[in-house]
């Protein structure tokens, strides 16, 4: 009990902010996956020469989100 | 022999349609081309979901690009915001690594917002084929609404335009009422609505003539 109290008292504001960032970015990565799915649904509806670029953008966005999540865990 | 005859008949119908589409485009002063960043495509090579084998896309329309100006300005503002906020010293007490990760997160959210708006615009299309009208709309992340109206079942296509911006950039709304109980098919903010209505009317008329001839 004392250990827990000491731990909680030792937690700084920025540590809390860090985990807010991490949780937020985990949700964001999930959203990035939804966007990739969404692009799949959209490109299936209309075939266009631009579809490939849209796919690359959606995947790039997801990879950036994953990269930022890792950065937040490592750097903060 | 039967499959050969069937093929010949199919070929004749395709040939008739090609001639008819060419004639209609010529009469309306159109030619196969893409204009206004792909928001007005005449006789494009594009295909869409549920397109039948003998179906030709005559018009592929999106909302006029000018409609996107509002969110593009917002994106520019979003891109400038972190620089302004940091230069005002609002985050002076925050450690540098938090500011960097915060900025990167903000830019990523901006990218996501840009993509979302672009995707809604680009993939919400109104298609006129030689047989029907297809309206594909995306309402939210994964919800797709597709409305069809057969050209031989439409009542009167109508358009609404007006207002300063719409007149200058020549865009408006096209409504096609069907004979069925289904609500009308609509294309909002599409370029050259008068031409769209004209082409739909002519295609419908040709289809009706062909039906009367019993072909």
mmCIF file with all atom_site columns, N, CA and C in Angstrom, chain B residues 145-198:
data_model
loop_
_atom_site.group_PDB
_atom_site.id
_atom_site.type_symbol
_atom_site.label_atom_id
_atom_site.label_alt_id
_atom_site.label_comp_id
_atom_site.label_asym_id
_atom_site.label_entity_id
_atom_site.label_seq_id
_atom_site.pdbx_PDB_ins_code
_atom_site.Cartn_x
_atom_site.Cartn_y
_atom_site.Cartn_z
_atom_site.occupancy
_atom_site.B_iso_or_equiv
_atom_site.pdbx_formal_charge
_atom_site.auth_seq_id
_atom_site.auth_comp_id
_atom_site.auth_asym_id
_atom_site.auth_atom_id
_atom_site.pdbx_PDB_model_num
ATOM 1   N N  . UNK B 1 145 ? -23.609 4.543  -50.017 1.00 0.00 ? 145 UNK B N  1
ATOM 2   C CA . UNK B 1 145 ? -24.980 4.486  -50.523 1.00 0.00 ? 145 UNK B CA 1
ATOM 3   C C  . UNK B 1 145 ? -24.913 4.551  -52.039 1.00 0.00 ? 145 UNK B C  1
ATOM 4   N N  . UNK B 1 146 ? -25.529 3.575  -52.688 1.00 0.00 ? 146 UNK B N  1
ATOM 5   C CA . UNK B 1 146 ? -25.549 3.594  -54.150 1.00 0.00 ? 146 UNK B CA 1
ATOM 6   C C  . UNK B 1 146 ? -27.016 3.627  -54.603 1.00 0.00 ? 146 UNK B C  1
ATOM 7   N N  . UNK B 1 147 ? -27.359 4.629  -55.373 1.00 0.00 ? 147 UNK B N  1
ATOM 8   C CA . UNK B 1 147 ? -28.725 4.761  -55.877 1.00 0.00 ? 147 UNK B CA 1
ATOM 9   C C  . UNK B 1 147 ? -28.699 4.621  -57.393 1.00 0.00 ? 147 UNK B C  1
ATOM 10  N N  . UNK B 1 148 ? -29.626 3.825  -57.915 1.00 0.00 ? 148 UNK B N  1
ATOM 11  C CA . UNK B 1 148 ? -29.698 3.632  -59.361 1.00 0.00 ? 148 UNK B CA 1
ATOM 12  C C  . UNK B 1 148 ? -31.028 4.157  -59.884 1.00 0.00 ? 148 UNK B C  1
ATOM 13  N N  . UNK B 1 149 ? -31.022 4.603  -61.104 1.00 0.00 ? 149 UNK B N  1
ATOM 14  C CA . UNK B 1 149 ? -32.276 4.950  -61.783 1.00 0.00 ? 149 UNK B CA 1
ATOM 15  C C  . UNK B 1 149 ? -32.103 4.570  -63.250 1.00 0.00 ? 149 UNK B C  1
ATOM 16  N N  . UNK B 1 150 ? -32.956 3.697  -63.724 1.00 0.00 ? 150 UNK B N  1
ATOM 17  C CA . UNK B 1 150 ? -32.865 3.315  -65.138 1.00 0.00 ? 150 UNK B CA 1
ATOM 18  C C  . UNK B 1 150 ? -33.305 4.481  -66.010 1.00 0.00 ? 150 UNK B C  1
ATOM 19  N N  . UNK B 1 151 ? -32.582 4.692  -67.101 1.00 0.00 ? 151 UNK B N  1
ATOM 20  C CA . UNK B 1 151 ? -32.897 5.846  -67.956 1.00 0.00 ? 151 UNK B CA 1
ATOM 21  C C  . UNK B 1 151 ? -34.291 5.746  -68.577 1.00 0.00 ? 151 UNK B C  1
ATOM 22  N N  . UNK B 1 152 ? -34.782 4.519  -68.763 1.00 0.00 ? 152 UNK B N  1
ATOM 23  C CA . UNK B 1 152 ? -36.131 4.421  -69.357 1.00 0.00 ? 152 UNK B CA 1
ATOM 24  C C  . UNK B 1 152 ? -37.232 4.531  -68.308 1.00 0.00 ? 152 UNK B C  1
ATOM 25  N N  . UNK B 1 153 ? -36.835 4.777  -67.063 1.00 0.00 ? 153 UNK B N  1
ATOM 26  C CA . UNK B 1 153 ? -37.850 4.938  -66.015 1.00 0.00 ? 153 UNK B CA 1
ATOM 27  C C  . UNK B 1 153 ? -37.809 6.321  -65.386 1.00 0.00 ? 153 UNK B C  1
ATOM 28  N N  . UNK B 1 154 ? -36.996 7.187  -65.929 1.00 0.00 ? 154 UNK B N  1
ATOM 29  C CA . UNK B 1 154 ? -36.898 8.504  -65.296 1.00 0.00 ? 154 UNK B CA 1
ATOM 30  C C  . UNK B 1 154 ? -37.999 9.415  -65.819 1.00 0.00 ? 154 UNK B C  1
ATOM 31  N N  . UNK B 1 155 ? -38.391 10.343 -64.977 1.00 0.00 ? 155 UNK B N  1
ATOM 32  C CA . UNK B 1 155 ? -39.429 11.302 -65.381 1.00 0.00 ? 155 UNK B CA 1
ATOM 33  C C  . UNK B 1 155 ? -38.719 12.476 -66.047 1.00 0.00 ? 155 UNK B C  1
ATOM 34  N N  . UNK B 1 156 ? -38.575 13.553 -65.308 1.00 0.00 ? 156 UNK B N  1
ATOM 35  C CA . UNK B 1 156 ? -37.928 14.710 -65.927 1.00 0.00 ? 156 UNK B CA 1
ATOM 36  C C  . UNK B 1 156 ? -36.685 15.111 -65.158 1.00 0.00 ? 156 UNK B C  1
ATOM 37  N N  . UNK B 1 157 ? -35.542 15.108 -65.822 1.00 0.00 ? 157 UNK B N  1
ATOM 38  C CA . UNK B 1 157 ? -34.364 15.607 -65.107 1.00 0.00 ? 157 UNK B CA 1
ATOM 39  C C  . UNK B 1 157 ? -34.473 17.123 -64.937 1.00 0.00 ? 157 UNK B C  1
ATOM 40  N N  . UNK B 1 158 ? -34.056 17.589 -63.795 1.00 0.00 ? 158 UNK B N  1
ATOM 41  C CA . UNK B 1 158 ? -34.137 19.036 -63.533 1.00 0.00 ? 158 UNK B CA 1
ATOM 42  C C  . UNK B 1 158 ? -32.842 19.525 -62.914 1.00 0.00 ? 158 UNK B C  1
ATOM 43  N N  . UNK B 1 159 ? -32.602 20.804 -63.009 1.00 0.00 ? 159 UNK B N  1
ATOM 44  C CA . UNK B 1 159 ? -31.390 21.369 -62.413 1.00 0.00 ? 159 UNK B CA 1
ATOM 45  C C  . UNK B 1 159 ? -31.704 22.647 -61.658 1.00 0.00 ? 159 UNK B C  1
ATOM 46  N N  . UNK B 1 160 ? -30.936 22.904 -60.657 1.00 0.00 ? 160 UNK B N  1
ATOM 47  C CA . UNK B 1 160 ? -31.066 24.167 -59.926 1.00 0.00 ? 160 UNK B CA 1
ATOM 48  C C  . UNK B 1 160 ? -29.686 24.794 -59.856 1.00 0.00 ? 160 UNK B C  1
ATOM 49  N N  . UNK B 1 161 ? -29.619 26.022 -60.299 1.00 0.00 ? 161 UNK B N  1
ATOM 50  C CA . UNK B 1 161 ? -28.367 26.752 -60.177 1.00 0.00 ? 161 UNK B CA 1
ATOM 51  C C  . UNK B 1 161 ? -28.719 28.188 -59.793 1.00 0.00 ? 161 UNK B C  1
ATOM 52  N N  . UNK B 1 162 ? -27.758 28.997 -59.590 1.00 0.00 ? 162 UNK B N  1
ATOM 53  C CA . UNK B 1 162 ? -28.050 30.371 -59.180 1.00 0.00 ? 162 UNK B CA 1
ATOM 54  C C  . UNK B 1 162 ? -27.155 30.769 -58.041 1.00 0.00 ? 162 UNK B C  1
ATOM 55  N N  . UNK B 1 163 ? -27.128 32.050 -57.775 1.00 0.00 ? 163 UNK B N  1
ATOM 56  C CA . UNK B 1 163 ? -26.209 32.546 -56.750 1.00 0.00 ? 163 UNK B CA 1
ATOM 57  C C  . UNK B 1 163 ? -24.923 32.987 -57.417 1.00 0.00 ? 163 UNK B C  1
ATOM 58  N N  . UNK B 1 164 ? -24.221 33.845 -56.747 1.00 0.00 ? 164 UNK B N  1
ATOM 59  C CA . UNK B 1 164 ? -23.038 34.470 -57.342 1.00 0.00 ? 164 UNK B CA 1
ATOM 60  C C  . UNK B 1 164 ? -21.938 33.451 -57.670 1.00 0.00 ? 164 UNK B C  1
ATOM 61  N N  . UNK B 1 165 ? -21.524 32.695 -56.651 1.00 0.00 ? 165 UNK B N  1
ATOM 62  C CA . UNK B 1 165 ? -20.420 31.740 -56.839 1.00 0.00 ? 165 UNK B CA 1
ATOM 63  C C  . UNK B 1 165 ? -20.796 30.670 -57.868 1.00 0.00 ? 165 UNK B C  1
ATOM 64  N N  . UNK B 1 166 ? -22.014 30.143 -57.743 1.00 0.00 ? 166 UNK B N  1
ATOM 65  C CA . UNK B 1 166 ? -22.454 29.070 -58.648 1.00 0.00 ? 166 UNK B CA 1
ATOM 66  C C  . UNK B 1 166 ? -22.525 29.556 -60.091 1.00 0.00 ? 166 UNK B C  1
ATOM 67  N N  . UNK B 1 167 ? -22.955 30.790 -60.268 1.00 0.00 ? 167 UNK B N  1
ATOM 68  C CA . UNK B 1 167 ? -23.037 31.329 -61.630 1.00 0.00 ? 167 UNK B CA 1
ATOM 69  C C  . UNK B 1 167 ? -21.651 31.533 -62.224 1.00 0.00 ? 167 UNK B C  1
ATOM 70  N N  . UNK B 1 168 ? -20.752 32.055 -61.389 1.00 0.00 ? 168 UNK B N  1
ATOM 71  C CA . UNK B 1 168 ? -19.389 32.314 -61.875 1.00 0.00 ? 168 UNK B CA 1
ATOM 72  C C  . UNK B 1 168 ? -18.700 31.006 -62.267 1.00 0.00 ? 168 UNK B C  1
ATOM 73  N N  . UNK B 1 169 ? -18.807 30.007 -61.408 1.00 0.00 ? 169 UNK B N  1
ATOM 74  C CA . UNK B 1 169 ? -18.093 28.749 -61.664 1.00 0.00 ? 169 UNK B CA 1
ATOM 75  C C  . UNK B 1 169 ? -18.937 27.705 -62.391 1.00 0.00 ? 169 UNK B C  1
ATOM 76  N N  . UNK B 1 170 ? -20.139 28.084 -62.753 1.00 0.00 ? 170 UNK B N  1
ATOM 77  C CA . UNK B 1 170 ? -21.039 27.219 -63.533 1.00 0.00 ? 170 UNK B CA 1
ATOM 78  C C  . UNK B 1 170 ? -21.243 25.839 -62.922 1.00 0.00 ? 170 UNK B C  1
ATOM 79  N N  . UNK B 1 171 ? -21.750 25.809 -61.724 1.00 0.00 ? 171 UNK B N  1
ATOM 80  C CA . UNK B 1 171 ? -22.120 24.506 -61.159 1.00 0.00 ? 171 UNK B CA 1
ATOM 81  C C  . UNK B 1 171 ? -23.475 24.611 -60.465 1.00 0.00 ? 171 UNK B C  1
ATOM 82  N N  . UNK B 1 172 ? -24.090 23.467 -60.258 1.00 0.00 ? 172 UNK B N  1
ATOM 83  C CA . UNK B 1 172 ? -25.420 23.460 -59.652 1.00 0.00 ? 172 UNK B CA 1
ATOM 84  C C  . UNK B 1 172 ? -25.855 22.040 -59.319 1.00 0.00 ? 172 UNK B C  1
ATOM 85  N N  . UNK B 1 173 ? -27.113 21.908 -58.958 1.00 0.00 ? 173 UNK B N  1
ATOM 86  C CA . UNK B 1 173 ? -27.649 20.603 -58.557 1.00 0.00 ? 173 UNK B CA 1
ATOM 87  C C  . UNK B 1 173 ? -28.511 20.014 -59.665 1.00 0.00 ? 173 UNK B C  1
ATOM 88  N N  . UNK B 1 174 ? -28.369 18.714 -59.851 1.00 0.00 ? 174 UNK B N  1
ATOM 89  C CA . UNK B 1 174 ? -29.178 18.016 -60.857 1.00 0.00 ? 174 UNK B CA 1
ATOM 90  C C  . UNK B 1 174 ? -30.070 17.012 -60.118 1.00 0.00 ? 174 UNK B C  1
ATOM 91  N N  . UNK B 1 175 ? -31.362 17.034 -60.430 1.00 0.00 ? 175 UNK B N  1
ATOM 92  C CA . UNK B 1 175 ? -32.303 16.100 -59.809 1.00 0.00 ? 175 UNK B CA 1
ATOM 93  C C  . UNK B 1 175 ? -32.970 15.272 -60.895 1.00 0.00 ? 175 UNK B C  1
ATOM 94  N N  . UNK B 1 176 ? -32.988 13.983 -60.686 1.00 0.00 ? 176 UNK B N  1
ATOM 95  C CA . UNK B 1 176 ? -33.647 13.108 -61.649 1.00 0.00 ? 176 UNK B CA 1
ATOM 96  C C  . UNK B 1 176 ? -34.728 12.326 -60.903 1.00 0.00 ? 176 UNK B C  1
ATOM 97  N N  . UNK B 1 177 ? -35.975 12.586 -61.251 1.00 0.00 ? 177 UNK B N  1
ATOM 98  C CA . UNK B 1 177 ? -37.077 11.907 -60.584 1.00 0.00 ? 177 UNK B CA 1
ATOM 99  C C  . UNK B 1 177 ? -37.397 10.628 -61.344 1.00 0.00 ? 177 UNK B C  1
ATOM 100 N N  . UNK B 1 178 ? -37.635 9.577  -60.583 1.00 0.00 ? 178 UNK B N  1
ATOM 101 C CA . UNK B 1 178 ? -37.954 8.312  -61.238 1.00 0.00 ? 178 UNK B CA 1
ATOM 102 C C  . UNK B 1 178 ? -39.449 8.032  -61.119 1.00 0.00 ? 178 UNK B C  1
ATOM 103 N N  . UNK B 1 179 ? -39.920 7.131  -61.983 1.00 0.00 ? 179 UNK B N  1
ATOM 104 C CA . UNK B 1 179 ? -41.344 6.793  -61.967 1.00 0.00 ? 179 UNK B CA 1
ATOM 105 C C  . UNK B 1 179 ? -41.677 5.915  -60.759 1.00 0.00 ? 179 UNK B C  1
ATOM 106 N N  . UNK B 1 180 ? -40.663 5.288  -60.187 1.00 0.00 ? 180 UNK B N  1
ATOM 107 C CA . UNK B 1 180 ? -40.925 4.404  -59.052 1.00 0.00 ? 180 UNK B CA 1
ATOM 108 C C  . UNK B 1 180 ? -41.125 5.222  -57.774 1.00 0.00 ? 180 UNK B C  1
ATOM 109 N N  . UNK B 1 181 ? -41.356 4.515  -56.683 1.00 0.00 ? 181 UNK B N  1
ATOM 110 C CA . UNK B 1 181 ? -41.604 5.211  -55.411 1.00 0.00 ? 181 UNK B CA 1
ATOM 111 C C  . UNK B 1 181 ? -40.316 5.702  -54.766 1.00 0.00 ? 181 UNK B C  1
ATOM 112 N N  . UNK B 1 182 ? -39.204 5.269  -55.325 1.00 0.00 ? 182 UNK B N  1
ATOM 113 C CA . UNK B 1 182 ? -37.917 5.657  -54.751 1.00 0.00 ? 182 UNK B CA 1
ATOM 114 C C  . UNK B 1 182 ? -37.731 7.170  -54.861 1.00 0.00 ? 182 UNK B C  1
ATOM 115 N N  . UNK B 1 183 ? -37.001 7.760  -53.953 1.00 0.00 ? 183 UNK B N  1
ATOM 116 C CA . UNK B 1 183 ? -36.763 9.203  -54.067 1.00 0.00 ? 183 UNK B CA 1
ATOM 117 C C  . UNK B 1 183 ? -35.899 9.516  -55.292 1.00 0.00 ? 183 UNK B C  1
ATOM 118 N N  . UNK B 1 184 ? -35.864 10.772 -55.641 1.00 0.00 ? 184 UNK B N  1
ATOM 119 C CA . UNK B 1 184 ? -35.120 11.149 -56.837 1.00 0.00 ? 184 UNK B CA 1
ATOM 120 C C  . UNK B 1 184 ? -33.609 10.988 -56.610 1.00 0.00 ? 184 UNK B C  1
ATOM 121 N N  . UNK B 1 185 ? -32.906 10.805 -57.718 1.00 0.00 ? 185 UNK B N  1
ATOM 122 C CA . UNK B 1 185 ? -31.446 10.712 -57.663 1.00 0.00 ? 185 UNK B CA 1
ATOM 123 C C  . UNK B 1 185 ? -30.919 12.130 -57.825 1.00 0.00 ? 185 UNK B C  1
ATOM 124 N N  . UNK B 1 186 ? -29.954 12.489 -57.009 1.00 0.00 ? 186 UNK B N  1
ATOM 125 C CA . UNK B 1 186 ? -29.487 13.872 -57.093 1.00 0.00 ? 186 UNK B CA 1
ATOM 126 C C  . UNK B 1 186 ? -27.968 13.962 -57.146 1.00 0.00 ? 186 UNK B C  1
ATOM 127 N N  . UNK B 1 187 ? -27.518 14.947 -57.892 1.00 0.00 ? 187 UNK B N  1
ATOM 128 C CA . UNK B 1 187 ? -26.084 15.240 -57.970 1.00 0.00 ? 187 UNK B CA 1
ATOM 129 C C  . UNK B 1 187 ? -25.935 16.679 -57.516 1.00 0.00 ? 187 UNK B C  1
ATOM 130 N N  . UNK B 1 188 ? -25.284 16.860 -56.373 1.00 0.00 ? 188 UNK B N  1
ATOM 131 C CA . UNK B 1 188 ? -25.204 18.206 -55.810 1.00 0.00 ? 188 UNK B CA 1
ATOM 132 C C  . UNK B 1 188 ? -23.888 18.890 -56.174 1.00 0.00 ? 188 UNK B C  1
ATOM 133 N N  . UNK B 1 189 ? -24.008 20.114 -56.632 1.00 0.00 ? 189 UNK B N  1
ATOM 134 C CA . UNK B 1 189 ? -22.829 20.931 -56.921 1.00 0.00 ? 189 UNK B CA 1
ATOM 135 C C  . UNK B 1 189 ? -21.967 20.441 -58.066 1.00 0.00 ? 189 UNK B C  1
ATOM 136 N N  . UNK B 1 190 ? -22.591 19.828 -59.073 1.00 0.00 ? 190 UNK B N  1
ATOM 137 C CA . UNK B 1 190 ? -21.789 19.322 -60.202 1.00 0.00 ? 190 UNK B CA 1
ATOM 138 C C  . UNK B 1 190 ? -21.596 20.399 -61.280 1.00 0.00 ? 190 UNK B C  1
ATOM 139 N N  . UNK B 1 191 ? -20.487 20.334 -62.008 1.00 0.00 ? 191 UNK B N  1
ATOM 140 C CA . UNK B 1 191 ? -20.240 21.336 -63.039 1.00 0.00 ? 191 UNK B CA 1
ATOM 141 C C  . UNK B 1 191 ? -21.206 21.195 -64.222 1.00 0.00 ? 191 UNK B C  1
ATOM 142 N N  . UNK B 1 192 ? -21.467 22.286 -64.875 1.00 0.00 ? 192 UNK B N  1
ATOM 143 C CA . UNK B 1 192 ? -22.289 22.361 -66.092 1.00 0.00 ? 192 UNK B CA 1
ATOM 144 C C  . UNK B 1 192 ? -23.597 21.554 -65.974 1.00 0.00 ? 192 UNK B C  1
ATOM 145 N N  . UNK B 1 193 ? -24.447 21.869 -65.008 1.00 0.00 ? 193 UNK B N  1
ATOM 146 C CA . UNK B 1 193 ? -25.672 21.063 -64.825 1.00 0.00 ? 193 UNK B CA 1
ATOM 147 C C  . UNK B 1 193 ? -26.584 21.068 -66.049 1.00 0.00 ? 193 UNK B C  1
ATOM 148 N N  . UNK B 1 194 ? -26.576 22.171 -66.815 1.00 0.00 ? 194 UNK B N  1
ATOM 149 C CA . UNK B 1 194 ? -27.435 22.243 -68.012 1.00 0.00 ? 194 UNK B CA 1
ATOM 150 C C  . UNK B 1 194 ? -27.019 21.186 -69.040 1.00 0.00 ? 194 UNK B C  1
ATOM 151 N N  . UNK B 1 195 ? -25.715 20.989 -69.167 1.00 0.00 ? 195 UNK B N  1
ATOM 152 C CA . UNK B 1 195 ? -25.218 19.976 -70.119 1.00 0.00 ? 195 UNK B CA 1
ATOM 153 C C  . UNK B 1 195 ? -25.565 18.575 -69.618 1.00 0.00 ? 195 UNK B C  1
ATOM 154 N N  . UNK B 1 196 ? -25.450 18.381 -68.308 1.00 0.00 ? 196 UNK B N  1
ATOM 155 C CA . UNK B 1 196 ? -25.749 17.063 -67.725 1.00 0.00 ? 196 UNK B CA 1
ATOM 156 C C  . UNK B 1 196 ? -27.214 16.703 -67.987 1.00 0.00 ? 196 UNK B C  1
ATOM 157 N N  . UNK B 1 197 ? -28.098 17.653 -67.716 1.00 0.00 ? 197 UNK B N  1
ATOM 158 C CA . UNK B 1 197 ? -29.536 17.428 -67.930 1.00 0.00 ? 197 UNK B CA 1
ATOM 159 C C  . UNK B 1 197 ? -29.812 17.155 -69.408 1.00 0.00 ? 197 UNK B C  1
ATOM 160 N N  . UNK B 1 198 ? -29.158 17.900 -70.267 1.00 0.00 ? 198 UNK B N  1
ATOM 161 C CA . UNK B 1 198 ? -29.331 17.736 -71.712 1.00 0.00 ? 198 UNK B CA 1
ATOM 162 C C  . UNK B 1 198 ? -28.921 16.318 -72.146 1.00 0.00 ? 198 UNK B C  1
#
